């Protein structure tokens, strides 16, 4: 029987199965399935059969433009070629006037308002289909001008979003673009702006100021392409020539559009037209500078508190009650005559539901203009992350994900689902960029889709899932392949009646050890298949023998050493006292093995400034003893016995020490610190004790005291955007890299807590934590009242979480591919082994694979990740994760089985490593180019032929442009002026070991309308898209990105809500200084606090809470995270970037 025939499907779940005798866990597989709770944060992944789609709406299609008499457009034609009168791109003049209405409600004079089409020439809409709709295949139409979404928002809602793109510039570079699809028989996806689906973003539809305008050439939504996959053609206007479809070659400059001035779209007040209550001042005109508050990630913001002059500054179109046209923010582009008010022909009559033109701007008597400007692209018609997440949650959140089948794409990370291991590792341990990989390297090169796995070997599982079983094979150790040393797994093939097995990785045949022999059943499977985790499960652990231990001797339990900076800054801020108080209780919660009474971990204490103080806390002493080492150039540990102790035995001495430390240094005047000798001291202590362990270092300033590893202040913002910018990310000395290497050899992991008030060179200080598998936490401008809660939560979790020491990881693959590149917090002394002094449950290692031979569709491809580590009880173990993938000869199969979230995780890490050696601009361009190639290859090889004006995206990659744009706009690749060098180095290191769920919310934050929350249910309110125009002044929103939680309060929020949430009576009394929400006894307060607690529980770090009042100086910071909008640092809006990607794709295709 061949490898790929093994169906790893055990007896039906719910029936009792033979237990695993002698393993630590309860009965495997026989547990009843508790209903998997519906996720709060959903996701999406690839086609699902039988997925019901909403029926397309009946009604007209406003995006069809204005057909001329006598050239009807057939909406339900089933021809498969373009209509003869298909228009190419119209290079229409820009307008400084109104964006044309998004709902098709205004028409040129002479056209009848009740229908866009002539009398009975055409049927309006598609008859609703009675049959249930199937899920679309691999590509999907996204249409610019789809039917309007119902608006149920009160008229007080005003848009104050930053303009997304100018009509001019978009016509200029995107002539003829539609976002469409060639999917045959594909219904429109829910929520992409079709009238049958209300927007997910609460109840305001997205018609904002200045969104982008695709050319009328391809305005037709492929609502007809439900049957034929063609864009609807639009007949020419009488006497109009049809230019060929082309794209100008210039790269769009993402410049601010002219403020729009005419009639506003939909039923909202016009953007700057009719008088409205004063809202906020407009953006500065060119040449005006904006002194701004920090808009970097506030959790690592290092800039001092902003000047208060900024109070009301607001990016976005001017709309503070202007009564006439504001000055355009840039001159009209040459060759385009400016139009007044966007009108054409004779005077346009007032339209139903629309305010007139702005007062004082006569628009009558203007000469008949060229054809009408095409409509701008409605953001609701481009792929929405919120919709994709919601769809995946609804489709895949209720069923358990059973891993028995090869190459299954798991639900998205944002979906709450339960995993049943039946032979492949859970997606909580391994996620891949694609679950169907090309058979040849040529195909992989052609597609440019990176083949990578994001591996989290010690990931925490939810309580309803079983931990990996621990298998003990006694002194002989785990059974392995003789040649490639792969470990026994479900894909090994037993032959010759079970006496030998053939390796699934290298095909070598190995004898089965006598103690491991078992007979085969009639299918060739061993009779004890279900009794052995390593034969039936994707993830399991082996107890390692002494051969797997350093120096062939079993390890001692690890130690934790707490090393506290007691310089002037640390003492004065209250930090030293806070740490000492917390450690008294925290030491009772050191990690321990499941059934142990107390932790086996020993602890030690060091304090330091320019010199180091060691403490003897031996249980027999009445008082702790202090020993000072002032010769920091030659570090040694002055005591062996009494430095590392058992917490319970030395409890009174430790408590006495922790009481005395703050008093001892209360009057210190020492401001200088050392850093490298502190790590060396911890390393020497672990060496002397012959054990692995972790150093917890609490540090406040740049180490400028005379000592090894002394640093100088090299912070230089002038290097940004130059070829030398990369030096800001590199360590300033190689000393720390060598020190890290020594630490890894000993199993000494470093966790660093930083409390800087100024530059302290995170790029250099972070080298040792990074290369030893440790973590860095940063609390800029630490203040006891506002930051202690966050710091203490991080410290508690860091001390208590599961961690493996002295770890080595190797990834084996079946013939045809091999692991070639690795990303994460670790050290590598050779090309195959990833070494980590410590590896905790939050860390991931990302591995890239390349072809070294052909793969076969029949046998697929296999990965085996083996992690050798010491548990917190000092037990040497091997954790094994196996995963089988499909292989394909058709590119369409590759594109149908990709996982965009994992792809973005890989691309971000690849780019963040790139900035160490290349200019940031080069890195950004390479990212854009690679993604354009991925999408162009799909367009060329997998999509049905269609107009070049259509942007066609693979179904499972339709969010690639929006997410990629978020990576490009991140602080590492495009910093605003207030992002410090330390912030960027910190974020770069942080992202490098993030898992897929963390990068997902970090790059595209979650935005929840709190005022829409149901106080009586446990569920979260439906998330909305990250754009300012989705915010209403009368609501309160929560935005989280894994590091921060913002609570944004609109100026018009009802007084009762403010009272219920903040305990004050008016908007002006809300304090920005709150670091936690007040505990108030009312349903709204309880609901919001429970949401915050739930989000905190899902993240590996405690998020900083920041209260942002609309029009307040902190709002700039909040807007930095509205990633679909244009950023202040020059990042493109989503709509602009989609245009730019489309242009890049078309250039590649031509």
PDB file of N, CA, C and O in Angstrom, residues 5 22 79 162 219 299 304 312 376 380 446 455-456 462 510 604 688 810 857 930 1017 1029 1034:
ATOM      1  N   UNK A   5      -2.140   6.388   0.342  1.00  0.00           N
ATOM      2  CA  UNK A   5      -3.442   5.749   0.461  1.00  0.00           C
ATOM      3  C   UNK A   5      -3.923   5.726   1.887  1.00  0.00           C
ATOM      4  O   UNK A   5      -5.060   5.433   2.145  1.00  0.00           O
ATOM      5  N   UNK A  22      -0.512   4.028  29.404  1.00  0.00           N
ATOM      6  CA  UNK A  22       0.774   4.496  29.874  1.00  0.00           C
ATOM      7  C   UNK A  22       1.123   5.913  29.471  1.00  0.00           C
ATOM      8  O   UNK A  22       2.207   6.381  29.733  1.00  0.00           O
ATOM      9  N   UNK A  79     -23.786  35.808 -24.788  1.00  0.00           N
ATOM     10  CA  UNK A  79     -22.667  35.723 -25.711  1.00  0.00           C
ATOM     11  C   UNK A  79     -21.394  35.661 -24.902  1.00  0.00           C
ATOM     12  O   UNK A  79     -21.360  36.061 -23.764  1.00  0.00           O
ATOM     13  N   UNK A 162     -10.125  61.304   5.301  1.00  0.00           N
ATOM     14  CA  UNK A 162      -9.172  61.883   4.383  1.00  0.00           C
ATOM     15  C   UNK A 162      -9.516  61.434   2.974  1.00  0.00           C
ATOM     16  O   UNK A 162     -10.004  60.330   2.796  1.00  0.00           O
ATOM     17  N   UNK A 219     -17.357  50.076 -16.628  1.00  0.00           N
ATOM     18  CA  UNK A 219     -18.196  50.314 -15.466  1.00  0.00           C
ATOM     19  C   UNK A 219     -19.176  49.197 -15.193  1.00  0.00           C
ATOM     20  O   UNK A 219     -19.815  49.196 -14.177  1.00  0.00           O
ATOM     21  N   UNK A 299       2.318  51.865  21.889  1.00  0.00           N
ATOM     22  CA  UNK A 299       2.859  50.980  22.890  1.00  0.00           C
ATOM     23  C   UNK A 299       4.363  51.060  22.924  1.00  0.00           C
ATOM     24  O   UNK A 299       5.009  50.562  23.799  1.00  0.00           O
ATOM     25  N   UNK A 304       8.324  62.512  23.322  1.00  0.00           N
ATOM     26  CA  UNK A 304       7.742  63.103  24.514  1.00  0.00           C
ATOM     27  C   UNK A 304       6.345  63.619  24.225  1.00  0.00           C
ATOM     28  O   UNK A 304       5.960  63.711  23.074  1.00  0.00           O
ATOM     29  N   UNK A 312      -6.717  70.896  17.488  1.00  0.00           N
ATOM     30  CA  UNK A 312      -7.810  70.455  16.628  1.00  0.00           C
ATOM     31  C   UNK A 312      -7.381  69.995  15.279  1.00  0.00           C
ATOM     32  O   UNK A 312      -8.200  69.822  14.412  1.00  0.00           O
ATOM     33  N   UNK A 376     -16.346  57.316  -9.229  1.00  0.00           N
ATOM     34  CA  UNK A 376     -15.209  56.860  -8.456  1.00  0.00           C
ATOM     35  C   UNK A 376     -15.517  55.463  -7.926  1.00  0.00           C
ATOM     36  O   UNK A 376     -16.678  55.073  -7.826  1.00  0.00           O
ATOM     37  N   UNK A 380     -16.862  50.032  -0.982  1.00  0.00           N
ATOM     38  CA  UNK A 380     -17.615  48.817  -0.669  1.00  0.00           C
ATOM     39  C   UNK A 380     -17.538  47.795  -1.788  1.00  0.00           C
ATOM     40  O   UNK A 380     -17.977  46.664  -1.615  1.00  0.00           O
ATOM     41  N   UNK A 446       7.649  30.652 -11.687  1.00  0.00           N
ATOM     42  CA  UNK A 446       6.681  31.381 -12.522  1.00  0.00           C
ATOM     43  C   UNK A 446       5.627  32.067 -11.653  1.00  0.00           C
ATOM     44  O   UNK A 446       5.275  33.212 -11.870  1.00  0.00           O
ATOM     45  N   UNK A 455       5.840  28.031  11.871  1.00  0.00           N
ATOM     46  CA  UNK A 455       5.768  26.928  12.848  1.00  0.00           C
ATOM     47  C   UNK A 455       5.844  27.484  14.269  1.00  0.00           C
ATOM     48  O   UNK A 455       6.727  28.290  14.586  1.00  0.00           O
ATOM     49  N   UNK A 456       4.908  27.042  15.106  1.00  0.00           N
ATOM     50  CA  UNK A 456       4.872  27.489  16.504  1.00  0.00           C
ATOM     51  C   UNK A 456       4.894  26.217  17.347  1.00  0.00           C
ATOM     52  O   UNK A 456       3.849  25.712  17.768  1.00  0.00           O
ATOM     53  N   UNK A 462      -6.398  25.460  23.055  1.00  0.00           N
ATOM     54  CA  UNK A 462      -7.571  25.760  23.887  1.00  0.00           C
ATOM     55  C   UNK A 462      -7.897  24.560  24.785  1.00  0.00           C
ATOM     56  O   UNK A 462      -7.513  23.431  24.467  1.00  0.00           O
ATOM     57  N   UNK A 510      14.104   0.517   6.640  1.00  0.00           N
ATOM     58  CA  UNK A 510      14.756   0.315   7.944  1.00  0.00           C
ATOM     59  C   UNK A 510      14.092  -0.856   8.675  1.00  0.00           C
ATOM     60  O   UNK A 510      12.875  -1.035   8.593  1.00  0.00           O
ATOM     61  N   UNK A 604      17.537  33.297  41.366  1.00  0.00           N
ATOM     62  CA  UNK A 604      18.652  34.090  41.897  1.00  0.00           C
ATOM     63  C   UNK A 604      18.378  35.559  41.642  1.00  0.00           C
ATOM     64  O   UNK A 604      17.520  35.908  40.819  1.00  0.00           O
ATOM     65  N   UNK A 688      28.132  27.777  36.085  1.00  0.00           N
ATOM     66  CA  UNK A 688      28.615  27.224  37.357  1.00  0.00           C
ATOM     67  C   UNK A 688      27.617  26.221  37.917  1.00  0.00           C
ATOM     68  O   UNK A 688      27.995  25.210  38.524  1.00  0.00           O
ATOM     69  N   UNK A 810      14.816  21.016  13.960  1.00  0.00           N
ATOM     70  CA  UNK A 810      15.185  20.698  12.579  1.00  0.00           C
ATOM     71  C   UNK A 810      13.922  20.377  11.794  1.00  0.00           C
ATOM     72  O   UNK A 810      13.032  19.697  12.317  1.00  0.00           O
ATOM     73  N   UNK A 857       2.436  14.428  -7.992  1.00  0.00           N
ATOM     74  CA  UNK A 857       1.076  14.695  -7.516  1.00  0.00           C
ATOM     75  C   UNK A 857       0.583  13.552  -6.640  1.00  0.00           C
ATOM     76  O   UNK A 857      -0.185  13.753  -5.712  1.00  0.00           O
ATOM     77  N   UNK A 930       7.001  41.593  -6.219  1.00  0.00           N
ATOM     78  CA  UNK A 930       6.705  40.160  -6.050  1.00  0.00           C
ATOM     79  C   UNK A 930       5.202  39.910  -6.051  1.00  0.00           C
ATOM     80  O   UNK A 930       4.722  38.967  -6.676  1.00  0.00           O
ATOM     81  N   UNK A1017     -25.612  40.077  25.279  1.00  0.00           N
ATOM     82  CA  UNK A1017     -25.022  38.850  24.737  1.00  0.00           C
ATOM     83  C   UNK A1017     -23.520  38.842  24.984  1.00  0.00           C
ATOM     84  O   UNK A1017     -22.935  39.862  25.331  1.00  0.00           O
ATOM     85  N   UNK A1029     -13.805  57.156   7.183  1.00  0.00           N
ATOM     86  CA  UNK A1029     -15.169  57.458   6.751  1.00  0.00           C
ATOM     87  C   UNK A1029     -16.181  56.465   7.315  1.00  0.00           C
ATOM     88  O   UNK A1029     -17.373  56.657   7.173  1.00  0.00           O
ATOM     89  N   UNK A1034     -21.249  60.210  16.383  1.00  0.00           N
ATOM     90  CA  UNK A1034     -22.122  59.920  17.515  1.00  0.00           C
ATOM     91  C   UNK A1034     -21.814  58.591  18.186  1.00  0.00           C
ATOM     92  O   UNK A1034     -22.567  58.139  19.038  1.00  0.00           O
TER      93      UNK A1034
END
